[in-house]
Amino acid sequence: MHRPGYAALTAVGLFTLTLVSTVSPQPAAAALDPDAARCMASKLKSTGKLIQKQLGCYSKAIKKGVGVDSDCLAKPASKLADAFTKAEALGGCLDDGDAAYITGRTLGSARIIAFGLITDAASPSTCTAAKIKASSKRTSKTMKAYSVAVAKADTGKLLASLAKITEKFDSDFAKAELKSGCQTTGDTSDAAARADSGLDPLYGDLGVIAYETVYVPSAAEPAETPGSGATDASGYPKLVTQYGTADVDLNNGIYTRFYYQPDDTPVDAVLVLVPGFEGGGNSFFPLAQNLVSRAVENDRRVELWALDRRGHQLEDLEGKAIAAQQADPNIALDWFFGGQLGLTLSPQLTRRAEFHNTQEDTAFMANWTTNVVSQDIDAVIDAAHAAVGNGNVFLGGHSAGTGHTARYAATDFDISSPGVLAGYTKLRGLVLLEGGGGSSTGTAPTEDELDLIEDRADGGLFYAVRDNAPRCADGTVCTVATEATDCLGIGNGKCVEPVAAYSVVPGLLNPQVLVSGEITSIQAINDPNTGESVLTVDQGGVDNNAVAVVPELNILNILGTTTALGGLGRFVDDDLPIAQAATFVASSAGAQGPTVGGLITWQPTTEPPLPQSVLVDNGPAPTALPGARWGVEVELVRMDRLTETFYRGESNFTDLYYPGGGYSTTAELPELDTSALSIGRNRPDIENITQAANIDIPVICFGGSNGLTPVGQSFLAFAQSIGACAAPSCDGTPRVVDTLLPSEAFPTYGDENGGFSVFIDEGIAHVDVAVADDTNDMPIVTRVLEFIERNSQ
């Protein structure tokens, strides 16, 4: 059978697709061939010189208290272009023609680094000028050190060089603070973190941090799903069009692997992360780059595997990949909405995208329960064990992904030997990002509710979803009021009501709205903040634009007429109405910019200083419940990093078909205890979450004071639902030491000794934990790496 993705995946950047038919030990990634390594090393060195020159322009400007000279910023770009051309002429480069893109990326990093030190651009400061110069040397020398490591396929010298670079940087900063007019003081560590984080996206762009998407067979074969038994896609004509065949297998675990590419050093640990509601694997793209590079700089090889739920296989993205490769948003617009706009099919395309509706097109998703997700995760966890070889596999999630993480850990995968193959036994630890995980407490289900759960699972929900009408377990027509007669002798006699196969937010989120972000992100590659968003540009007639013509996009009228970044920013920024209503997309991505030529622009964090109006002070940390947002907001998300998550590779930022319908099968059960069903009714085949109280591995939790888990208490229910930590790093301290100290909003946890640590970072929004820069304002990467190091064996 064909595994989804096989036809749609034109290479974009450094993306590759891997299909793994069996899980077997995998060697470390092969080292780069000599030509690719030579080119990468050359480009790294040239890029380091460029950012040093750019920062030098800011150093000269603040020394005089004048605006930065645009000619000064532009001049070194030509040298980079020449250096890249020479490197590419020798052949073997992973990517050609990327000089202009890299120049823009370095300039964004330079601005963030410089304005982290400049508080008043109009006031001359010899001290601040010296600090910026020290930062410029740090970035250039660090890139050169990476260049040498790549050229020689040896990170030993890299580590030695980084130690010397840090020593010199600290010395230069100390000397700078002896000069007059320091605009900031005592910020050596902060400046170092900004400099290092500013290089992370460049490592990704140049191939140091690479990625590939992998499909592995899952043991879950839910009924009616193409690939289960003899079932194919012939009953789903849109799927047949999408894949060009009815021979489709959707029973796969999917992950995008982020790794250090230049050499073949064995992996020390793998962190698998599950995205949240409506989130795709690429929502971890910036976090993955940050984590992999920081690990290398600490003499460790840690890979991050970002999971996509199996609904990702329904996403028809072939045309998007073509559009991204050519950086042409009009191809993407035609692919997704050209038919409705009456466009002539682009010559690069052979057809247009299929969108699957929430009922008959996707009825099989009714059988995609949370247990199916756990089995898909298990396939990825097994692949991680085969890759790492030493058992150092960690699992985590963001937002609703923490619920999947907790359920996996508490699931017993071998009903014949209770507890032996529980999910947590395959893991060294759990990482919860802006989500509480779950709880084993709750109202016990009634016998009537258990009857309904069984009849949903045994076919009733599938038929109800397919027909969008109430059905008995065998598909018989029924009503809830007359189920005793209608469903007599059929299963448990329950009439199952219909739901949507996948989750939508009426009037706000649907697959069409989600792919609109992919179109505008592709536009932002070359036209981020000048031209009108292609979504509102009329196509050959008045009001013949996507937002006006496509009914599902009408909600985007609320954004107004914007640039590409203006539209994206107004959708995802936590200070504006959409993200405040749909908090699961909220991020701190800058500020609304001026309206220029009738277009609403965006001021990204790479163009500081930001207005004080977005640096809101929400007051002190609460001491009582319910805990609400608090603290001074920070703006950490780079729009140039966020936009690439929408189009890079085979994954994407969003999950167009988040399988909510099947999750409702066991809605009446406590999140982390299905004993009443799996043991009491002997139906572990539906769900078998029985091991929560036995979870004995370490847990680390992260929340943001401006997010959905703004207080330490947000993680209390999970801490109280699991067992004591038995890992070597724990000493018997309980998970929860005191629920009321120092306050009910911030209980005292056992931290490292008790295997339960909670960090709430001030000013952080919900999505920031996955997509923001790695700075001292949000030191998640440092803490995660320390957690992995402490609990690896």
mmCIF file of C-alpha atoms in Angstrom, residues 68-313:
data_model
loop_
_atom_site.group_PDB
_atom_site.id
_atom_site.type_symbol
_atom_site.label_atom_id
_atom_site.label_comp_id
_atom_site.label_asym_id
_atom_site.label_seq_id
_atom_site.Cartn_x
_atom_site.Cartn_y
_atom_site.Cartn_z
ATOM 1 C CA VAL A 68 22.287 53.275 11.747
ATOM 2 C CA ASP A 69 23.650 53.926 8.259
ATOM 3 C CA SER A 70 21.653 51.926 5.705
ATOM 4 C CA ASP A 71 24.616 51.923 3.303
ATOM 5 C CA CYS A 72 26.754 50.435 6.054
ATOM 6 C CA LEU A 73 24.235 47.598 6.457
ATOM 7 C CA ALA A 74 23.908 47.003 2.715
ATOM 8 C CA LYS A 75 27.587 47.015 1.767
ATOM 9 C CA PRO A 76 28.667 43.676 3.321
ATOM 10 C CA ALA A 77 25.754 41.866 1.649
ATOM 11 C CA SER A 78 27.559 42.020 -1.696
ATOM 12 C CA LYS A 79 30.605 40.308 -0.182
ATOM 13 C CA LEU A 80 28.398 37.511 1.142
ATOM 14 C CA ALA A 81 26.795 37.105 -2.271
ATOM 15 C CA ASP A 82 30.225 36.857 -3.909
ATOM 16 C CA ALA A 83 31.427 34.330 -1.331
ATOM 17 C CA PHE A 84 28.297 32.191 -1.766
ATOM 18 C CA THR A 85 28.637 32.307 -5.560
ATOM 19 C CA LYS A 86 32.226 31.059 -5.345
ATOM 20 C CA ALA A 87 31.246 28.275 -2.943
ATOM 21 C CA GLU A 88 28.365 27.177 -5.176
ATOM 22 C CA ALA A 89 30.521 27.244 -8.311
ATOM 23 C CA LEU A 90 32.537 24.324 -6.912
ATOM 24 C CA GLY A 91 29.365 22.216 -6.675
ATOM 25 C CA GLY A 92 27.950 19.966 -3.988
ATOM 26 C CA CYS A 93 26.076 22.627 -1.974
ATOM 27 C CA LEU A 94 22.908 21.533 -0.224
ATOM 28 C CA ASP A 95 21.182 24.688 -1.430
ATOM 29 C CA ASP A 96 22.083 27.257 -4.079
ATOM 30 C CA GLY A 97 21.027 30.855 -4.523
ATOM 31 C CA ASP A 98 20.286 31.516 -0.872
ATOM 32 C CA ALA A 99 22.536 34.546 -0.298
ATOM 33 C CA ALA A 100 19.712 37.102 -0.276
ATOM 34 C CA TYR A 101 17.637 35.042 2.130
ATOM 35 C CA ILE A 102 20.570 34.542 4.496
ATOM 36 C CA THR A 103 21.314 38.275 4.396
ATOM 37 C CA GLY A 104 17.808 39.042 5.599
ATOM 38 C CA ARG A 105 18.038 36.461 8.353
ATOM 39 C CA THR A 106 21.369 37.786 9.637
ATOM 40 C CA LEU A 107 20.029 41.328 9.651
ATOM 41 C CA GLY A 108 17.095 40.231 11.784
ATOM 42 C CA SER A 109 19.452 38.557 14.231
ATOM 43 C CA ALA A 110 21.749 41.575 14.301
ATOM 44 C CA ARG A 111 18.883 43.904 15.154
ATOM 45 C CA ILE A 112 17.709 41.723 18.037
ATOM 46 C CA ILE A 113 21.238 41.431 19.418
ATOM 47 C CA ALA A 114 21.939 45.150 19.091
ATOM 48 C CA PHE A 115 18.646 46.431 20.461
ATOM 49 C CA GLY A 116 18.896 44.092 23.400
ATOM 50 C CA LEU A 117 21.720 46.435 24.451
ATOM 51 C CA ILE A 118 20.405 49.766 23.124
ATOM 52 C CA THR A 119 17.691 51.400 25.198
ATOM 53 C CA ASP A 120 18.033 54.888 23.725
ATOM 54 C CA ALA A 121 19.329 55.051 20.166
ATOM 55 C CA ALA A 122 19.648 58.833 20.315
ATOM 56 C CA SER A 123 22.039 58.851 23.286
ATOM 57 C CA PRO A 124 25.720 58.257 22.476
ATOM 58 C CA SER A 125 27.242 55.389 24.458
ATOM 59 C CA THR A 126 30.823 54.197 24.214
ATOM 60 C CA CYS A 127 29.986 51.366 26.583
ATOM 61 C CA THR A 128 27.054 50.086 24.536
ATOM 62 C CA ALA A 129 29.088 50.371 21.345
ATOM 63 C CA ALA A 130 31.784 48.188 22.930
ATOM 64 C CA LYS A 131 29.201 45.631 24.050
ATOM 65 C CA ILE A 132 27.756 45.374 20.550
ATOM 66 C CA LYS A 133 31.255 44.971 19.158
ATOM 67 C CA ALA A 134 31.913 42.174 21.641
ATOM 68 C CA SER A 135 28.664 40.504 20.509
ATOM 69 C CA SER A 136 29.715 40.855 16.884
ATOM 70 C CA LYS A 137 32.980 39.062 17.599
ATOM 71 C CA ARG A 138 31.145 36.334 19.473
ATOM 72 C CA THR A 139 28.806 35.636 16.546
ATOM 73 C CA SER A 140 31.543 35.706 13.914
ATOM 74 C CA LYS A 141 33.928 33.506 15.901
ATOM 75 C CA THR A 142 31.152 31.065 16.768
ATOM 76 C CA MET A 143 30.171 30.684 13.123
ATOM 77 C CA LYS A 144 33.835 30.203 12.209
ATOM 78 C CA ALA A 145 34.150 27.526 14.892
ATOM 79 C CA TYR A 146 31.162 25.710 13.430
ATOM 80 C CA SER A 147 32.731 26.086 9.988
ATOM 81 C CA VAL A 148 35.882 24.304 11.143
ATOM 82 C CA ALA A 149 33.825 21.582 12.856
ATOM 83 C CA VAL A 150 31.879 20.978 9.647
ATOM 84 C CA ALA A 151 34.964 20.955 7.439
ATOM 85 C CA LYS A 152 36.722 18.423 9.654
ATOM 86 C CA ALA A 153 33.572 16.494 10.748
ATOM 87 C CA ASP A 154 34.819 16.929 14.304
ATOM 88 C CA THR A 155 33.145 18.892 17.089
ATOM 89 C CA GLY A 156 36.062 18.502 19.485
ATOM 90 C CA LYS A 157 37.677 21.717 18.304
ATOM 91 C CA LEU A 158 34.263 23.401 18.293
ATOM 92 C CA LEU A 159 33.876 22.858 22.041
ATOM 93 C CA ALA A 160 37.365 24.128 22.763
ATOM 94 C CA SER A 161 36.794 27.177 20.567
ATOM 95 C CA LEU A 162 33.442 27.979 22.189
ATOM 96 C CA ALA A 163 35.033 27.943 25.623
ATOM 97 C CA LYS A 164 37.645 30.483 24.486
ATOM 98 C CA ILE A 165 34.989 32.589 22.751
ATOM 99 C CA THR A 166 32.923 32.746 25.941
ATOM 100 C CA GLU A 167 35.958 33.649 28.042
ATOM 101 C CA LYS A 168 36.884 36.477 25.668
ATOM 102 C CA PHE A 169 33.298 37.697 25.451
ATOM 103 C CA ASP A 170 32.956 37.855 29.242
ATOM 104 C CA SER A 171 36.236 39.773 29.446
ATOM 105 C CA ASP A 172 35.219 42.227 26.726
ATOM 106 C CA PHE A 173 31.863 42.857 28.404
ATOM 107 C CA ALA A 174 33.522 43.515 31.741
ATOM 108 C CA LYS A 175 35.887 46.009 30.088
ATOM 109 C CA ALA A 176 32.963 47.654 28.280
ATOM 110 C CA GLU A 177 31.166 48.327 31.537
ATOM 111 C CA LEU A 178 34.178 50.336 32.706
ATOM 112 C CA LYS A 179 33.450 52.799 29.909
ATOM 113 C CA SER A 180 30.986 55.677 30.159
ATOM 114 C CA GLY A 181 27.250 55.719 29.513
ATOM 115 C CA CYS A 182 26.299 52.065 29.704
ATOM 116 C CA GLN A 183 22.668 51.770 28.652
ATOM 117 C CA THR A 184 22.455 48.307 30.235
ATOM 118 C CA THR A 185 24.516 46.702 32.984
ATOM 119 C CA GLY A 186 25.033 43.236 34.423
ATOM 120 C CA ASP A 187 23.690 41.632 31.268
ATOM 121 C CA THR A 188 26.602 39.525 30.030
ATOM 122 C CA SER A 189 24.584 36.306 30.182
ATOM 123 C CA ASP A 190 21.550 37.871 28.511
ATOM 124 C CA ALA A 191 23.643 39.258 25.656
ATOM 125 C CA ALA A 192 25.397 35.919 25.148
ATOM 126 C CA ALA A 193 22.053 34.106 24.983
ATOM 127 C CA ARG A 194 20.674 36.565 22.426
ATOM 128 C CA ALA A 195 23.787 36.204 20.280
ATOM 129 C CA ASP A 196 23.733 32.413 20.357
ATOM 130 C CA SER A 197 19.991 32.214 19.734
ATOM 131 C CA GLY A 198 20.343 34.594 16.811
ATOM 132 C CA LEU A 199 22.566 32.029 15.097
ATOM 133 C CA ASP A 200 20.211 29.061 15.523
ATOM 134 C CA PRO A 201 17.992 29.781 12.495
ATOM 135 C CA LEU A 202 21.129 30.271 10.401
ATOM 136 C CA TYR A 203 22.341 26.796 11.347
ATOM 137 C CA GLY A 204 19.018 25.518 10.083
ATOM 138 C CA ASP A 205 19.163 27.538 6.873
ATOM 139 C CA LEU A 206 22.692 26.348 6.081
ATOM 140 C CA GLY A 207 22.046 22.699 6.895
ATOM 141 C CA VAL A 208 23.927 22.279 10.150
ATOM 142 C CA ILE A 209 20.608 21.391 11.770
ATOM 143 C CA ALA A 210 18.751 19.236 9.255
ATOM 144 C CA TYR A 211 15.356 17.569 9.251
ATOM 145 C CA GLU A 212 13.579 14.665 7.608
ATOM 146 C CA THR A 213 10.035 13.350 7.891
ATOM 147 C CA VAL A 214 9.615 9.650 8.594
ATOM 148 C CA TYR A 215 6.608 7.316 8.453
ATOM 149 C CA VAL A 216 6.642 4.143 10.563
ATOM 150 C CA PRO A 217 3.892 1.487 10.577
ATOM 151 C CA SER A 218 1.558 1.684 13.559
ATOM 152 C CA ALA A 219 0.010 -1.304 15.281
ATOM 153 C CA ALA A 220 -3.272 0.595 15.410
ATOM 154 C CA GLU A 221 -5.579 -0.496 12.596
ATOM 155 C CA PRO A 222 -8.922 1.100 13.444
ATOM 156 C CA ALA A 223 -11.960 -0.186 11.587
ATOM 157 C CA GLU A 224 -13.014 1.439 8.306
ATOM 158 C CA THR A 225 -9.620 3.137 7.952
ATOM 159 C CA PRO A 226 -7.828 2.744 4.602
ATOM 160 C CA GLY A 227 -5.012 0.318 5.309
ATOM 161 C CA SER A 228 -6.896 -1.654 7.999
ATOM 162 C CA GLY A 229 -7.429 -5.222 6.817
ATOM 163 C CA ALA A 230 -8.885 -5.229 3.316
ATOM 164 C CA THR A 231 -10.160 -1.644 3.563
ATOM 165 C CA ASP A 232 -8.841 0.697 0.913
ATOM 166 C CA ALA A 233 -9.720 4.255 -0.092
ATOM 167 C CA SER A 234 -12.237 3.340 -2.797
ATOM 168 C CA GLY A 235 -15.093 4.625 -0.630
ATOM 169 C CA TYR A 236 -13.362 7.998 -0.330
ATOM 170 C CA PRO A 237 -13.006 9.488 -3.828
ATOM 171 C CA LYS A 238 -11.171 12.611 -2.646
ATOM 172 C CA LEU A 239 -8.469 10.429 -1.101
ATOM 173 C CA VAL A 240 -8.194 8.488 -4.342
ATOM 174 C CA THR A 241 -7.681 11.765 -6.213
ATOM 175 C CA GLN A 242 -5.170 12.938 -3.645
ATOM 176 C CA TYR A 243 -3.028 9.802 -3.874
ATOM 177 C CA GLY A 244 -3.793 8.715 -7.406
ATOM 178 C CA THR A 245 -4.825 5.278 -6.159
ATOM 179 C CA ALA A 246 -7.232 3.550 -3.796
ATOM 180 C CA ASP A 247 -4.335 1.532 -2.398
ATOM 181 C CA VAL A 248 -3.663 3.819 0.575
ATOM 182 C CA ASP A 249 -2.447 2.952 4.078
ATOM 183 C CA LEU A 250 -3.160 5.538 6.789
ATOM 184 C CA ASN A 251 -1.943 3.403 9.698
ATOM 185 C CA ASN A 252 1.328 5.176 10.367
ATOM 186 C CA GLY A 253 3.168 7.023 13.064
ATOM 187 C CA ILE A 254 4.704 10.203 11.627
ATOM 188 C CA TYR A 255 7.544 12.324 12.930
ATOM 189 C CA THR A 256 9.977 14.926 11.677
ATOM 190 C CA ARG A 257 13.463 14.276 12.946
ATOM 191 C CA PHE A 258 15.710 17.281 13.685
ATOM 192 C CA TYR A 259 19.396 16.442 14.007
ATOM 193 C CA TYR A 260 22.971 17.722 13.701
ATOM 194 C CA GLN A 261 23.966 16.831 10.153
ATOM 195 C CA PRO A 262 27.709 17.360 9.581
ATOM 196 C CA ASP A 263 29.011 14.112 11.096
ATOM 197 C CA ASP A 264 27.905 10.631 12.141
ATOM 198 C CA THR A 265 28.393 10.838 15.913
ATOM 199 C CA PRO A 266 25.932 8.490 17.682
ATOM 200 C CA VAL A 267 22.831 9.972 19.274
ATOM 201 C CA ASP A 268 22.805 10.383 23.067
ATOM 202 C CA ALA A 269 19.066 10.954 23.526
ATOM 203 C CA VAL A 270 15.830 11.529 21.613
ATOM 204 C CA LEU A 271 13.037 13.829 22.738
ATOM 205 C CA VAL A 272 9.701 13.104 21.048
ATOM 206 C CA LEU A 273 7.205 15.981 21.220
ATOM 207 C CA VAL A 274 3.458 15.883 20.493
ATOM 208 C CA PRO A 275 1.854 19.111 19.217
ATOM 209 C CA GLY A 276 -1.269 20.636 20.711
ATOM 210 C CA PHE A 277 -4.779 21.336 19.455
ATOM 211 C CA GLU A 278 -4.704 22.145 15.722
ATOM 212 C CA GLY A 279 -0.903 21.986 15.874
ATOM 213 C CA GLY A 280 1.395 20.239 13.416
ATOM 214 C CA GLY A 281 4.875 18.856 13.907
ATOM 215 C CA ASN A 282 6.489 21.991 12.495
ATOM 216 C CA SER A 283 5.141 23.962 15.442
ATOM 217 C CA PHE A 284 8.329 22.731 17.159
ATOM 218 C CA PHE A 285 10.626 23.849 14.319
ATOM 219 C CA PRO A 286 12.360 26.745 16.156
ATOM 220 C CA LEU A 287 12.526 24.833 19.443
ATOM 221 C CA ALA A 288 14.125 21.905 17.634
ATOM 222 C CA GLN A 289 16.824 24.075 16.052
ATOM 223 C CA ASN A 290 17.526 25.725 19.401
ATOM 224 C CA LEU A 291 17.718 22.451 21.294
ATOM 225 C CA VAL A 292 19.859 20.514 18.818
ATOM 226 C CA SER A 293 22.428 23.308 18.506
ATOM 227 C CA ARG A 294 22.624 23.936 22.284
ATOM 228 C CA ALA A 295 23.128 20.202 22.818
ATOM 229 C CA VAL A 296 26.046 20.108 20.371
ATOM 230 C CA GLU A 297 27.587 23.091 22.145
ATOM 231 C CA ASN A 298 27.387 21.080 25.369
ATOM 232 C CA ASP A 299 29.061 18.006 23.826
ATOM 233 C CA ARG A 300 25.802 16.080 23.469
ATOM 234 C CA ARG A 301 23.840 14.787 20.499
ATOM 235 C CA VAL A 302 20.165 15.183 21.227
ATOM 236 C CA GLU A 303 17.583 14.821 18.497
ATOM 237 C CA LEU A 304 14.087 16.248 18.641
ATOM 238 C CA TRP A 305 11.380 14.225 16.891
ATOM 239 C CA ALA A 306 8.250 16.292 16.257
ATOM 240 C CA LEU A 307 5.181 14.114 15.886
ATOM 241 C CA ASP A 308 2.337 14.646 13.429
ATOM 242 C CA ARG A 309 -0.965 12.929 14.133
ATOM 243 C CA ARG A 310 -2.192 10.554 11.438
ATOM 244 C CA GLY A 311 -4.710 13.156 10.265
ATOM 245 C CA HIS A 312 -1.715 14.877 8.671
ATOM 246 C CA GLN A 313 -1.956 12.234 5.959
#
